[in-house]
XYZ file of C-alpha atoms in Angstrom:
734
model
C 122.133 79.256 98.897
C 123.376 82.277 96.938
C 122.970 85.869 98.297
C 120.251 86.362 96.113
C 118.193 83.570 97.330
C 119.081 84.748 100.804
C 117.791 88.316 100.084
C 114.725 87.057 98.542
C 114.107 84.590 101.136
C 114.205 87.240 103.761
C 112.196 89.804 101.759
C 109.532 87.075 101.341
C 109.697 86.341 105.296
C 109.048 89.980 105.951
C 106.283 90.647 103.244
C 103.145 91.223 104.754
C 101.579 90.364 101.553
C 103.411 87.127 101.328
C 102.407 86.192 104.788
C 98.694 87.153 104.615
C 98.452 85.409 101.043
C 99.895 82.224 102.258
C 97.545 82.312 105.308
C 94.741 82.507 102.761
C 96.106 79.692 100.906
C 96.085 77.589 103.917
C 92.663 78.289 105.253
C 90.839 78.710 101.829
C 88.438 75.840 102.923
C 87.558 77.507 105.931
C 86.755 80.761 104.210
C 84.447 78.914 101.808
C 82.714 77.171 104.958
C 82.692 80.942 106.658
C 80.918 82.352 103.578
C 78.215 79.349 103.806
C 78.221 78.837 100.007
C 75.256 77.459 98.712
C 75.606 77.464 94.936
C 72.877 75.702 92.610
C 73.929 72.665 90.988
C 73.400 73.724 87.620
C 75.589 76.764 88.395
C 78.106 74.906 90.379
C 81.829 75.342 89.115
C 84.723 73.000 89.633
C 85.624 73.107 93.321
C 89.439 73.002 92.823
C 89.593 75.601 90.200
C 87.118 77.979 92.198
C 89.363 77.523 95.494
C 92.437 78.220 93.531
C 91.007 81.073 91.559
C 89.794 83.024 94.773
C 93.211 82.070 96.497
C 95.236 83.267 93.380
C 93.556 86.536 92.992
C 93.520 87.166 96.773
C 97.117 86.565 97.043
C 97.856 89.088 94.064
C 95.634 91.640 95.419
C 97.121 91.402 98.903
C 100.493 91.838 97.250
C 99.464 94.738 95.400
C 97.915 96.219 98.353
C 101.284 96.074 100.187
C 102.889 97.913 97.309
C 100.425 100.528 97.351
C 98.102 99.551 94.810
C 94.251 99.375 95.585
C 93.134 97.405 92.390
C 94.281 94.814 89.905
C 93.589 95.221 86.563
C 93.722 93.057 83.527
C 93.092 93.973 79.958
C 92.430 92.334 76.618
C 92.056 93.382 73.109
C 89.499 91.725 70.801
C 92.107 91.160 68.072
C 95.145 90.402 70.330
C 97.196 87.520 69.215
C 98.159 85.011 71.877
C 101.588 83.443 72.076
C 102.002 79.512 71.814
C 104.697 77.590 73.699
C 105.391 74.226 75.211
C 104.925 73.496 78.590
C 105.745 70.003 80.097
C 105.700 68.488 76.416
C 102.221 70.132 75.758
C 101.756 72.897 73.234
C 99.629 75.754 74.997
C 98.223 78.976 74.107
C 98.416 81.987 76.636
C 97.216 85.434 76.041
C 99.015 88.625 77.514
C 96.440 89.008 80.493
C 96.894 85.283 81.197
C 100.811 85.780 81.327
C 100.363 88.651 83.671
C 98.326 86.813 85.980
C 100.799 83.760 86.230
C 103.847 85.997 86.398
C 102.425 87.914 89.311
C 101.594 84.634 91.139
C 104.812 82.830 90.322
C 107.493 85.649 90.696
C 108.170 85.083 94.467
C 109.228 81.189 94.050
C 110.997 82.116 90.818
C 113.283 84.996 92.512
C 114.252 82.364 94.960
C 115.266 79.873 92.555
C 117.149 82.719 90.701
C 114.712 82.552 87.524
C 113.449 86.113 87.230
C 110.751 86.597 84.798
C 110.960 90.283 83.674
C 113.278 91.640 86.559
C 116.969 92.080 85.495
C 119.461 91.253 87.994
C 119.745 93.863 90.428
C 123.653 93.995 90.177
C 123.539 94.509 86.694
C 123.407 98.224 86.025
C 126.359 98.457 83.753
C 125.877 100.387 80.490
C 124.990 98.385 77.468
C 124.396 95.234 79.675
C 122.174 92.671 77.853
C 120.306 90.146 80.095
C 118.654 87.477 78.357
C 115.419 86.769 80.325
C 113.586 83.479 80.336
C 110.066 83.250 78.706
C 107.022 82.438 80.768
C 107.089 79.088 79.157
C 110.634 78.330 80.112
C 109.831 79.373 83.703
C 106.852 77.258 84.062
C 108.838 74.237 82.616
C 111.194 74.856 85.616
C 108.883 74.926 87.916
C 107.230 71.824 86.680
C 110.219 69.454 85.871
C 112.186 70.479 88.898
C 109.163 70.450 91.299
C 110.774 67.580 93.737
C 114.225 69.016 93.763
C 113.136 72.663 94.001
C 113.424 73.318 97.737
C 116.600 71.133 98.255
C 119.098 74.014 97.736
C 117.107 76.469 99.747
C 117.714 76.950 103.371
C 114.123 77.211 104.295
C 112.242 76.344 107.453
C 109.299 73.825 107.057
C 106.641 76.483 107.548
C 108.171 78.547 104.605
C 108.599 75.159 102.498
C 104.908 74.450 103.248
C 103.777 77.915 102.223
C 105.934 78.020 98.998
C 104.648 74.455 97.771
C 100.999 75.623 98.479
C 101.909 78.758 96.149
C 103.364 76.765 93.502
C 100.264 74.252 93.730
C 98.227 77.486 93.114
C 100.282 78.531 89.968
C 100.012 75.112 88.451
C 96.518 74.880 88.985
C 95.748 78.494 87.779
C 97.911 77.705 84.669
C 95.711 74.598 84.252
C 92.529 76.732 84.397
C 93.843 79.441 82.119
C 95.440 77.701 79.256
C 93.638 77.599 75.953
C 91.073 79.743 77.298
C 89.968 83.279 76.499
C 88.658 86.377 78.438
C 85.007 85.815 78.335
C 85.569 82.340 79.509
C 87.702 83.523 82.412
C 84.995 86.214 83.049
C 82.169 83.699 83.076
C 84.338 81.777 85.637
C 84.880 84.800 88.036
C 80.913 85.756 87.452
C 79.952 82.269 88.731
C 82.055 82.391 91.811
C 80.256 82.993 95.069
C 83.156 85.020 96.718
C 83.338 87.623 93.984
C 80.844 90.448 93.623
C 80.058 92.056 90.355
C 80.039 96.021 90.074
C 78.154 96.131 86.714
C 76.012 98.554 85.108
C 72.775 97.791 86.859
C 74.469 97.991 90.423
C 75.672 101.428 89.886
C 74.225 104.495 91.350
C 72.272 104.152 94.705
C 72.114 100.503 94.146
C 75.788 100.300 94.660
C 75.514 100.877 98.163
C 74.220 97.207 98.542
C 77.700 95.891 98.037
C 78.599 97.202 101.165
C 76.250 94.747 103.004
C 77.386 91.931 100.955
C 79.947 89.439 102.342
C 82.013 88.780 99.066
C 85.610 89.809 99.757
C 86.428 90.521 96.184
C 84.692 93.322 94.274
C 85.316 93.155 90.308
C 84.116 95.551 87.454
C 84.235 94.901 83.696
C 84.626 97.713 81.225
C 84.499 97.619 77.444
C 86.000 100.313 75.387
C 85.761 100.791 71.691
C 88.469 102.654 69.962
C 87.184 104.715 67.332
C 90.616 105.054 65.375
C 91.621 101.072 65.339
C 87.884 99.846 65.535
C 89.249 97.617 68.124
C 87.479 96.648 71.173
C 89.325 96.499 74.560
C 87.998 94.696 77.786
C 89.265 95.576 81.153
C 88.567 93.559 84.476
C 89.225 95.314 87.712
C 89.409 93.782 90.972
C 89.279 95.238 94.501
C 89.660 93.733 98.010
C 86.256 94.723 99.474
C 87.998 96.945 102.022
C 89.734 98.978 99.498
C 86.796 99.267 97.340
C 84.794 100.311 100.348
C 87.088 102.926 100.993
C 87.326 104.070 97.227
C 83.682 104.380 96.974
C 83.349 106.427 100.070
C 85.959 108.527 99.399
C 84.141 109.493 95.877
C 80.780 109.717 97.420
C 81.626 112.015 100.356
C 83.530 114.227 98.021
C 80.547 114.364 95.491
C 78.419 115.245 98.650
C 80.831 117.962 99.486
C 80.900 119.233 95.967
C 76.971 119.883 95.873
C 77.213 121.801 99.357
C 76.721 125.715 98.969
C 79.001 127.907 100.734
C 78.854 131.701 101.486
C 81.943 133.262 100.009
C 83.774 135.579 102.434
C 84.581 138.985 101.980
C 88.145 139.153 100.449
C 90.682 141.902 99.756
C 93.266 140.392 97.484
C 96.545 141.794 97.542
C 97.532 143.189 94.117
C 101.094 141.543 94.201
C 99.412 138.009 93.705
C 99.658 136.621 90.250
C 96.752 135.412 88.209
C 96.703 131.676 89.317
C 96.955 132.609 92.950
C 94.092 134.909 92.619
C 92.055 132.000 90.743
C 93.023 129.767 93.655
C 91.757 131.919 96.281
C 88.303 132.429 94.305
C 88.055 128.653 93.697
C 88.703 128.116 97.543
C 86.309 130.937 98.724
C 83.425 129.756 96.410
C 83.570 126.383 96.680
C 83.214 123.628 99.507
C 85.752 121.547 98.203
C 89.162 122.606 96.448
C 92.422 121.597 95.375
C 95.535 123.741 95.162
C 98.774 121.884 93.850
C 102.083 123.346 92.856
C 105.818 122.750 93.573
C 107.914 124.164 96.334
C 107.564 127.859 96.648
C 104.626 128.355 94.361
C 102.729 130.027 96.980
C 100.293 127.521 98.062
C 100.344 128.462 101.688
C 100.596 132.220 101.066
C 97.423 131.612 99.043
C 95.566 130.053 101.684
C 96.561 132.614 104.064
C 94.327 135.166 102.389
C 91.311 133.047 103.412
C 92.492 133.055 106.895
C 92.797 136.745 106.629
C 89.359 136.998 105.423
C 88.165 134.981 108.513
C 89.653 137.717 110.548
C 88.118 140.581 108.800
C 84.531 138.771 109.085
C 85.256 138.267 112.990
C 86.049 141.868 113.250
C 82.915 142.964 111.421
C 80.982 141.018 113.817
C 82.806 142.384 116.905
C 83.868 146.014 116.114
C 84.024 146.819 119.854
C 86.819 144.490 120.186
C 89.231 145.585 117.634
C 92.066 145.777 119.930
C 91.773 142.060 120.876
C 94.142 139.770 118.993
C 92.144 137.625 116.622
C 92.355 133.911 117.119
C 91.534 131.310 114.529
C 89.910 129.073 117.229
C 87.128 131.434 116.976
C 86.731 130.986 113.304
C 86.451 127.579 113.514
C 89.384 126.629 111.363
C 91.248 123.479 111.267
C 94.987 123.243 110.065
C 96.128 119.666 109.547
C 98.591 117.456 107.788
C 99.242 113.724 107.638
C 102.395 113.777 109.884
C 103.407 115.890 112.968
C 106.204 117.279 111.045
C 104.314 118.370 107.966
C 101.475 120.104 110.432
C 104.550 121.921 112.312
C 105.808 123.277 108.952
C 102.354 124.021 107.702
C 101.753 126.255 110.758
C 105.222 127.923 110.575
C 104.586 128.832 106.791
C 101.197 129.997 107.353
C 102.342 132.141 110.277
C 105.275 133.463 108.403
C 102.915 134.677 105.340
C 100.422 136.564 107.872
C 103.546 138.159 109.589
C 104.588 139.440 106.198
C 101.227 140.709 105.732
C 101.430 142.630 109.125
C 98.431 140.681 110.145
C 98.190 140.044 113.785
C 96.472 136.827 113.957
C 97.157 133.843 116.419
C 97.073 130.694 114.835
C 95.822 127.947 116.439
C 98.177 124.642 116.875
C 98.099 122.562 113.455
C 97.299 118.967 113.914
C 97.908 115.678 112.682
C 94.663 114.131 110.629
C 94.845 111.454 113.133
C 94.543 113.987 116.020
C 91.678 115.811 114.415
C 89.659 112.920 113.741
C 90.447 111.317 117.087
C 91.855 108.177 116.019
C 93.554 106.191 118.650
C 94.948 102.716 119.344
C 91.720 101.275 117.586
C 92.380 102.806 114.346
C 88.803 104.096 114.348
C 88.029 107.645 114.176
C 85.796 109.459 116.875
C 84.310 111.958 114.067
C 82.690 110.496 111.104
C 79.380 111.144 108.983
C 77.328 110.581 111.945
C 79.539 112.719 114.446
C 81.078 115.295 111.976
C 83.798 117.768 113.098
C 82.522 121.197 113.960
C 85.130 123.266 111.933
C 84.031 125.594 109.258
C 87.179 125.230 107.126
C 89.668 122.444 107.202
C 93.139 123.036 105.334
C 95.068 119.966 104.720
C 98.830 120.397 103.645
C 100.986 117.757 102.212
C 97.764 115.879 100.968
C 100.162 113.983 98.546
C 100.717 111.979 101.615
C 97.285 110.805 101.893
C 96.427 107.254 101.479
C 92.840 106.225 100.360
C 91.618 105.138 103.906
C 92.850 108.085 105.582
C 91.361 110.464 103.143
C 88.237 108.533 103.242
C 87.900 108.952 106.981
C 88.603 112.950 106.717
C 86.141 113.505 103.972
C 83.411 111.506 105.940
C 83.822 113.678 108.903
C 83.419 117.179 107.134
C 79.985 118.619 108.346
C 77.730 119.839 105.787
C 78.496 123.494 104.395
C 82.173 123.438 105.740
C 85.099 124.085 103.205
C 87.759 121.303 102.596
C 91.136 122.588 101.179
C 93.593 120.152 99.913
C 97.291 121.575 99.387
C 100.020 119.531 97.889
C 102.400 118.648 95.119
C 101.009 116.009 93.050
C 104.277 115.185 91.566
C 105.875 114.072 94.965
C 105.733 110.847 96.421
C 102.473 108.961 96.726
C 101.440 107.927 100.157
C 103.142 104.918 102.109
C 99.525 103.687 102.524
C 97.704 102.259 99.552
C 96.265 104.798 97.214
C 97.590 107.849 95.327
C 94.686 110.198 96.324
C 96.037 113.483 95.199
C 97.152 112.693 91.879
C 94.176 110.654 91.101
C 91.930 113.543 92.139
C 93.834 115.960 90.137
C 93.157 113.922 87.022
C 89.368 113.424 87.491
C 87.346 115.490 84.945
C 84.664 116.310 87.431
C 87.129 117.852 89.604
C 89.014 120.074 87.249
C 86.768 123.107 87.916
C 87.858 122.992 91.504
C 91.512 122.408 90.833
C 94.178 125.175 90.609
C 97.755 124.331 89.881
C 100.421 126.736 90.832
C 103.351 126.852 88.622
C 105.298 130.274 89.490
C 107.917 129.400 92.090
C 109.164 132.110 94.327
C 111.880 129.943 96.079
C 113.546 128.695 92.970
C 113.793 131.324 90.239
C 114.628 131.025 86.851
C 118.268 130.770 87.534
C 117.912 128.327 90.364
C 119.925 124.960 89.882
C 117.575 123.109 92.323
C 114.444 124.415 90.359
C 116.062 123.492 86.981
C 116.864 119.989 88.622
C 113.343 119.414 89.668
C 111.704 120.681 86.580
C 114.036 118.322 84.532
C 113.262 115.242 86.845
C 109.637 115.995 86.917
C 109.139 116.196 82.886
C 107.301 113.333 81.108
C 110.131 112.928 79.006
C 113.119 113.268 81.281
C 116.374 114.603 79.180
C 119.306 112.504 80.920
C 121.957 114.980 79.244
C 120.392 118.053 80.405
C 120.359 116.546 84.036
C 124.189 115.764 83.779
C 124.940 119.275 82.341
C 123.156 120.811 85.267
C 124.994 118.632 87.954
C 128.412 119.399 86.388
C 128.041 123.206 85.783
C 125.495 124.833 88.573
C 127.303 125.541 91.638
C 124.246 124.475 93.613
C 124.508 121.138 92.455
C 126.887 118.293 92.835
C 127.058 114.436 92.039
C 129.506 112.417 93.829
C 130.406 108.996 92.314
C 130.313 106.077 94.647
C 131.187 102.380 94.302
C 128.568 100.244 92.984
C 127.220 97.939 95.750
C 127.923 94.199 94.743
C 126.389 90.822 95.947
C 129.721 90.430 97.636
C 130.912 93.658 98.871
C 134.938 93.803 98.764
C 136.855 95.590 101.586
C 138.159 98.142 98.989
C 134.733 99.087 98.085
C 133.630 99.305 101.662
C 136.533 101.215 102.699
C 136.162 103.784 99.823
C 132.696 104.352 100.626
C 133.333 104.695 104.182
C 135.790 107.478 103.451
C 132.984 109.426 101.422
C 130.661 109.169 104.667
C 133.340 110.172 106.693
C 133.882 113.230 104.742
C 130.151 113.979 104.436
C 129.890 113.897 108.110
C 132.053 117.184 108.327
C 128.728 118.914 107.191
C 127.389 118.339 110.633
C 130.447 120.027 112.500
C 128.548 123.265 113.151
C 125.926 121.158 115.085
C 128.501 119.431 116.941
C 130.158 122.635 118.215
C 126.649 123.744 119.493
C 126.351 120.231 121.276
C 129.698 120.675 122.942
C 128.858 124.176 124.375
C 125.683 122.330 125.839
C 127.900 119.686 127.425
C 129.881 122.445 129.065
C 126.826 124.371 129.914
C 123.862 122.344 130.197
C 120.394 123.497 129.090
C 118.391 125.932 131.723
C 115.439 123.734 132.474
C 114.167 126.082 135.134
C 113.738 128.786 132.469
C 111.216 127.628 129.949
C 111.917 130.316 127.499
C 115.425 129.712 127.590
C 114.763 126.054 126.932
C 112.858 127.116 123.874
C 115.014 129.509 122.544
C 118.162 127.121 122.845
C 116.195 124.089 120.928
C 115.059 126.435 118.326
C 118.558 127.666 117.753
C 119.749 124.240 117.644
C 117.360 122.980 115.216
C 118.243 125.845 113.043
C 121.669 124.634 112.883
C 120.822 120.914 112.460
C 118.761 121.771 109.467
C 121.628 123.213 107.654
C 122.546 119.749 106.386
C 120.585 116.622 106.209
C 121.352 113.160 104.613
C 118.284 111.494 102.817
C 118.289 107.833 101.666
C 116.357 106.133 99.488
C 115.835 103.169 101.872
C 116.780 101.593 105.134
C 119.277 98.776 104.095
C 122.840 98.779 102.344
C 126.096 100.861 102.721
C 123.996 104.116 101.537
C 120.696 103.285 103.857
C 120.012 105.293 106.694
C 120.653 102.600 109.175
C 124.346 101.946 108.030
C 124.810 105.758 107.805
C 123.186 106.716 111.286
C 125.448 103.788 112.922
C 128.522 105.425 111.516
C 127.680 108.869 112.419
C 126.959 108.009 116.037
C 130.461 106.414 116.377
C 131.800 109.685 114.819
C 129.562 111.731 117.205
C 130.756 109.993 120.146
C 134.398 110.266 119.101
C 133.936 114.082 118.294
C 132.675 114.625 121.966
C 135.220 112.086 123.484
C 132.103 110.046 124.788
C 132.754 106.352 125.469
C 131.967 104.549 122.462
C 130.292 101.514 124.068
C 127.834 103.499 126.185
C 124.300 103.453 126.409
C 122.029 104.030 123.360
C 121.110 107.533 124.746
C 124.090 109.940 124.600
C 124.292 113.791 124.686
C 123.402 115.475 121.580
C 121.841 112.225 119.652
C 119.278 113.744 117.234
C 116.288 111.622 116.944
C 113.006 111.328 114.967
C 109.832 110.121 116.500
C 108.508 107.364 114.287
C 104.949 106.823 115.644
C 102.304 109.078 117.251
C 102.191 109.221 121.098
C 99.256 111.184 122.057
C 100.177 110.873 125.869
C 103.528 112.721 125.335
C 102.413 114.957 122.629
C 104.641 113.520 120.002
C 103.812 112.734 116.323
C 105.310 110.939 113.479
C 108.129 112.740 112.034
C 108.907 115.097 115.049
C 112.706 115.782 115.597
C 114.152 116.109 118.945
C 117.691 116.228 120.895
C 118.917 114.042 123.599
C 120.828 116.373 126.025
C 122.520 116.017 129.361
C 120.729 118.028 131.913
C 122.186 116.772 135.151
C 125.694 118.090 136.632
C 126.812 114.497 137.066
C 125.976 113.648 133.406
C 123.590 110.676 134.352
C 120.390 112.635 133.561
C 119.266 112.570 129.911
C 116.189 114.210 128.224
C 114.780 114.616 124.913
C 113.838 118.273 123.985
C 111.686 118.924 120.938
C 111.012 122.131 119.233
C 108.405 124.670 120.400
C 108.330 122.715 123.711
C 109.476 124.151 126.867
C 110.189 120.950 128.787
C 112.208 117.925 127.859
C 110.996 114.120 128.024
C 112.919 111.616 130.277
C 114.536 109.255 127.616
C 113.013 106.276 129.662
C 109.627 107.128 128.338
C 110.980 106.648 124.819
C 111.595 103.144 123.542
C 113.570 102.375 120.686
C 110.518 101.217 118.608
C 109.053 104.559 118.581
C 112.283 106.406 117.657
C 115.336 106.591 115.408
C 118.597 108.505 114.970
C 118.108 111.312 112.814
C 121.437 112.302 111.008
C 120.137 110.275 108.078
C 116.469 109.680 107.199
C 114.634 108.302 104.371
C 113.243 110.540 101.666
C 109.766 109.340 102.351
C 110.213 110.628 106.285
C 111.603 114.055 104.923
C 108.259 115.016 103.233
C 106.957 118.260 104.665
C 110.683 119.480 105.774
C 113.096 121.628 104.192
C 116.894 121.788 104.818
C 119.602 124.214 103.294
C 121.843 121.638 101.980
C 120.735 118.170 100.991
C 122.698 115.076 100.702
C 120.814 112.252 98.536
C 122.150 108.739 98.897
C 121.180 105.604 96.677
C 122.772 102.625 94.839
C 121.636 99.675 92.864
C 120.571 97.836 96.102
C 117.709 100.384 96.228
C 116.762 99.613 92.705
C 113.070 98.524 93.549
C 112.720 101.724 95.410
C 113.749 104.244 93.090
C 111.549 106.345 91.173
C 111.456 109.969 89.560
C 108.884 111.126 92.235
C 111.403 109.886 94.834
C 114.267 111.873 93.512
C 112.107 114.717 93.070
C 110.829 114.758 96.516
C 114.519 114.617 97.772
C 115.762 117.317 95.622
C 112.821 119.575 96.397
C 113.919 119.270 100.031
C 116.808 121.448 99.592
C 116.738 125.304 99.861
C 120.481 125.998 98.652
C 122.297 123.108 97.751
C 122.124 119.447 96.382
C 124.554 116.666 96.381
C 123.753 113.407 95.052
C 125.754 110.526 96.278
C 125.151 107.505 93.612
C 126.515 105.556 90.372
C 125.855 107.039 86.994
C 123.474 104.131 85.737
C 121.518 104.123 89.238
C 120.664 107.750 88.889
C 119.753 107.498 85.331
C 117.423 104.671 85.865
C 115.724 106.236 88.869
C 114.958 109.544 86.977
C 113.314 107.591 84.159
C 111.137 105.285 86.220
C 107.790 106.799 87.010
C 106.037 105.679 90.099
C 102.933 103.758 88.970
C 100.071 103.131 91.509
C 97.171 101.237 90.093
C 93.915 102.732 91.662
C 90.095 102.581 91.073
C 89.276 105.928 92.394
C 88.667 107.248 89.136
C 86.358 104.436 88.240
C 84.441 105.080 91.606
C 83.702 108.676 90.521
C 82.068 107.647 87.241
C 80.045 104.958 88.998
C 78.473 107.356 91.369
C 77.275 109.793 88.684
């Protein structure tokens, strides 16, 4: 089996979407029985085709959900011409939408047998390369003609083989059902299917709620659009898994309800130093129950919201003039500061406190929380607060809203009490959420929400001469100018590009050695951190003095944040796993610690990967493992803003990771003086302009990119596409 086949096989095994869809293929008959289908005889459709249609669409929707999409949409134009080809000796006709469905379903199998449909070889990124890609007809012929020999050359378990055989059967049956048909016939097939629920014009409005009570696992909606310029008719068919549809529908419904709530404006004293858009943002947030404030780094999103917090102080002081000398606390103002991750929440609190301090306002902010913690989401995954038991806060401010997936966003808006304000802050150009959906960018495009959306564009962190600001702007443009980007990287002192050796299918020793030398040189950027760690080895942290502990960790964090390596993914020579392993050995050597010692060692920087409410730790928190006993045998992990350490035996390896290098996704909400961004062609499927933009804007002073030229160019010209149905939901509830 080739390396490409091995990678594809591993990818298939690890894919949740693959596992769940294969499970559905195996259990489709039980599914039919579970839904107790009792179709009338004259409406009955062919059982095999019906079963395969459901299995195929469920498989594709599950795969889409794993990739962050909430919907699957197929489109067809009335005058669109089909393609003709020969499959298994038969001349067949396929329209573009039919090819789209068959390609999505067949790609995992074709990847395994090195017959990609539309994906060029991952290793081929040389300029002017040309890949002769097989047509869908060629691929189908390969699958049908070599059906018996297909799995012989692949090292697959019986279970994997059985699942792939069933997938192939589904592809073949779907092909037989789709060939030589048109979209109206396909729509009729879907409409007649008892496991599909139609979201048609008659079910919109209040009646749409009835879909929530039905058992159909797939929801679909048909739209017909007339193009006035071309006199052409386009039909689109959008499918949701029921849970995804429910989350988007509820999110749209609850936001619409919040919009209609009346709020009493707070008395504001707006500083004259604010520019026009900041003033507009303050007024929008002050006069509306729901508002969205977006902008890039340093555009003043947090500072703008600080004006509302100060207005709360003024209102509280007006109600209690006799207590003017008492420090105001936002606890009494019923204010919630939240973010999707613990690190983002901490950064939000720090930024807001800094803005208040700069304005000489003496306000004691309450602790910012994760959204999970605010809503009381525990091990069950269900929130304690919801529409029937709403939150008590009058103002809820959500930072880093670009990280919101549709389900978490739905839980949050559902729990906002009538008359409260909900303010979303974020950068719509950053990475979409790890979970399915692209809530912030979707909301920013919905016409109904334009009056309550303010985009801040004037950055105070990156002035007009800032190389980082210029690079971020160029990456973010709709039409990226590659020449301008290279010119910036070559000429601006704050920017640097380091060429690395391209990762090959079979990595040569020479290439590995060259890349290790680059990583070795990069490790020197952590030398200031190592110096401080050595001092703490000689003079251990004073656990008996809590304030001393806090000051020591704050100082250590400042030094550690001078530099950070941000990786596109986990795997490969330029992934965070390899780099962290390399830097661990370097760290042990620098401190003259045993190379084969326990996982825990003095000075190990770690990141928390999952919330642990018992320990008060949250996803994204950074801590330091430090020796606290004189004999060197006692290790504890210390976190910023905490006065006590946590014994290492309370932290298992599943919930933490070494943090010299981290993924770009995990860096959201953080800032570092100097950022090193690493990626190569092995990360091709992860790369996008939003990913690189997010990484670049984590830096305050300097950016160094380690990559190959073709890979960087491909990344900054590849926008992230999230297929979602939130816009449709807003049109449905009107």
